[in-house]
Amino acid sequence: MYGYKHYRFSLSIDRDTLLSVYQGAVKRIRVRTDEGMVVDIDANHLKEFTSADGIHGIFELLTTQENKFVKIQRLN
């Protein structure tokens, strides 16, 4: 999409660690993009990708030029 920033990253969070997110102890998840940039993501944006094993996969974060969240999608 034109005018947006794309950040691709891998994520692997096990079920026990994910419980911290649901209990409110963790508000943000820090990821390193494929380009080496460190990005903090609001943990609530990842809840839709939760399975019984946690959250695993390759994702793409889309933001505005001002770094406002637009969406996250799983690529695999």
PDB file of C-alpha atoms in Angstrom:
ATOM      1  CA  MET A   1       0.000   0.000   0.000  1.00  0.00           C
ATOM      2  CA  TYR A   2       1.322   3.389  -0.959  1.00  0.00           C
ATOM      3  CA  GLY A   3       2.215   5.807   1.817  1.00  0.00           C
ATOM      4  CA  TYR A   4       2.507   3.132   4.478  1.00  0.00           C
ATOM      5  CA  LYS A   5       5.487   1.526   6.181  1.00  0.00           C
ATOM      6  CA  HIS A   6       5.807  -2.267   6.187  1.00  0.00           C
ATOM      7  CA  TYR A   7       7.693  -4.182   8.880  1.00  0.00           C
ATOM      8  CA  ARG A   8       8.166  -7.939   8.506  1.00  0.00           C
ATOM      9  CA  PHE A   9       9.114 -10.039  11.550  1.00  0.00           C
ATOM     10  CA  SER A  10       9.025 -13.552  12.979  1.00  0.00           C
ATOM     11  CA  LEU A  11       7.315 -14.183  16.281  1.00  0.00           C
ATOM     12  CA  SER A  12       7.309 -17.183  18.569  1.00  0.00           C
ATOM     13  CA  ILE A  13       5.644 -16.746  21.967  1.00  0.00           C
ATOM     14  CA  ASP A  14       4.854 -19.877  23.958  1.00  0.00           C
ATOM     15  CA  ARG A  15       1.566 -20.396  25.763  1.00  0.00           C
ATOM     16  CA  ASP A  16       2.942 -19.691  29.261  1.00  0.00           C
ATOM     17  CA  THR A  17       4.540 -16.400  28.236  1.00  0.00           C
ATOM     18  CA  LEU A  18       1.338 -15.442  26.479  1.00  0.00           C
ATOM     19  CA  LEU A  19      -0.558 -15.774  29.771  1.00  0.00           C
ATOM     20  CA  SER A  20       1.338 -12.676  30.968  1.00  0.00           C
ATOM     21  CA  VAL A  21      -0.246 -10.762  28.123  1.00  0.00           C
ATOM     22  CA  TYR A  22      -3.766 -11.907  28.976  1.00  0.00           C
ATOM     23  CA  GLN A  23      -3.255 -11.149  32.659  1.00  0.00           C
ATOM     24  CA  GLY A  24      -2.203  -7.602  31.777  1.00  0.00           C
ATOM     25  CA  ALA A  25       1.392  -7.891  33.005  1.00  0.00           C
ATOM     26  CA  VAL A  26       2.707  -7.331  29.464  1.00  0.00           C
ATOM     27  CA  LYS A  27       1.319  -4.425  27.468  1.00  0.00           C
ATOM     28  CA  ARG A  28       3.788  -4.288  24.561  1.00  0.00           C
ATOM     29  CA  ILE A  29       5.712  -6.880  22.589  1.00  0.00           C
ATOM     30  CA  ARG A  30       9.147  -5.895  21.256  1.00  0.00           C
ATOM     31  CA  VAL A  31      10.149  -7.483  17.950  1.00  0.00           C
ATOM     32  CA  ARG A  32      13.156  -7.195  15.653  1.00  0.00           C
ATOM     33  CA  THR A  33      12.182  -6.783  12.015  1.00  0.00           C
ATOM     34  CA  ASP A  34      13.891  -8.642   9.175  1.00  0.00           C
ATOM     35  CA  GLU A  35      15.772  -5.382   8.486  1.00  0.00           C
ATOM     36  CA  GLY A  36      17.093  -5.267  12.082  1.00  0.00           C
ATOM     37  CA  MET A  37      14.853  -2.479  13.378  1.00  0.00           C
ATOM     38  CA  VAL A  38      13.338  -2.868  16.854  1.00  0.00           C
ATOM     39  CA  VAL A  39       9.591  -2.182  16.988  1.00  0.00           C
ATOM     40  CA  ASP A  40       7.212  -2.209  19.975  1.00  0.00           C
ATOM     41  CA  ILE A  41       3.703  -3.496  19.267  1.00  0.00           C
ATOM     42  CA  ASP A  42       0.673  -3.185  21.515  1.00  0.00           C
ATOM     43  CA  ALA A  43       0.060  -6.756  22.712  1.00  0.00           C
ATOM     44  CA  ASN A  44      -3.670  -6.422  22.075  1.00  0.00           C
ATOM     45  CA  HIS A  45      -3.021  -6.283  18.320  1.00  0.00           C
ATOM     46  CA  LEU A  46      -1.690  -9.856  18.431  1.00  0.00           C
ATOM     47  CA  LYS A  47      -4.579 -11.545  20.244  1.00  0.00           C
ATOM     48  CA  GLU A  48      -6.326 -12.579  17.027  1.00  0.00           C
ATOM     49  CA  PHE A  49      -3.301 -14.754  16.150  1.00  0.00           C
ATOM     50  CA  THR A  50      -3.376 -16.737  19.396  1.00  0.00           C
ATOM     51  CA  SER A  51      -3.607 -20.524  19.294  1.00  0.00           C
ATOM     52  CA  ALA A  52      -3.418 -23.171  22.036  1.00  0.00           C
ATOM     53  CA  ASP A  53       0.388 -23.186  21.550  1.00  0.00           C
ATOM     54  CA  GLY A  54       0.825 -19.414  21.729  1.00  0.00           C
ATOM     55  CA  ILE A  55       1.607 -17.112  18.803  1.00  0.00           C
ATOM     56  CA  HIS A  56       3.955 -18.319  16.077  1.00  0.00           C
ATOM     57  CA  GLY A  57       4.641 -17.246  12.518  1.00  0.00           C
ATOM     58  CA  ILE A  58       5.896 -14.583  10.180  1.00  0.00           C
ATOM     59  CA  PHE A  59       3.970 -11.322  10.320  1.00  0.00           C
ATOM     60  CA  GLU A  60       3.817  -7.964   8.625  1.00  0.00           C
ATOM     61  CA  LEU A  61       3.026  -4.773  10.512  1.00  0.00           C
ATOM     62  CA  LEU A  62       1.604  -1.898   8.515  1.00  0.00           C
ATOM     63  CA  THR A  63       1.832   1.671   9.887  1.00  0.00           C
ATOM     64  CA  THR A  64       1.253   5.170   8.601  1.00  0.00           C
ATOM     65  CA  GLN A  65       4.239   7.367   7.804  1.00  0.00           C
ATOM     66  CA  GLU A  66       3.762   8.789  11.327  1.00  0.00           C
ATOM     67  CA  ASN A  67       4.135   5.250  12.779  1.00  0.00           C
ATOM     68  CA  LYS A  68       0.451   4.913  13.723  1.00  0.00           C
ATOM     69  CA  PHE A  69      -0.817   1.336  13.715  1.00  0.00           C
ATOM     70  CA  VAL A  70      -2.874   0.271  10.686  1.00  0.00           C
ATOM     71  CA  LYS A  71      -2.886  -3.545  10.804  1.00  0.00           C
ATOM     72  CA  ILE A  72      -0.937  -6.744  11.342  1.00  0.00           C
ATOM     73  CA  GLN A  73      -1.288  -9.773   9.114  1.00  0.00           C
ATOM     74  CA  ARG A  74       0.176 -13.241   9.312  1.00  0.00           C
ATOM     75  CA  LEU A  75       2.164 -14.157   6.219  1.00  0.00           C
ATOM     76  CA  ASN A  76       2.409 -17.908   6.908  1.00  0.00           C
TER      77      ASN A  76
END
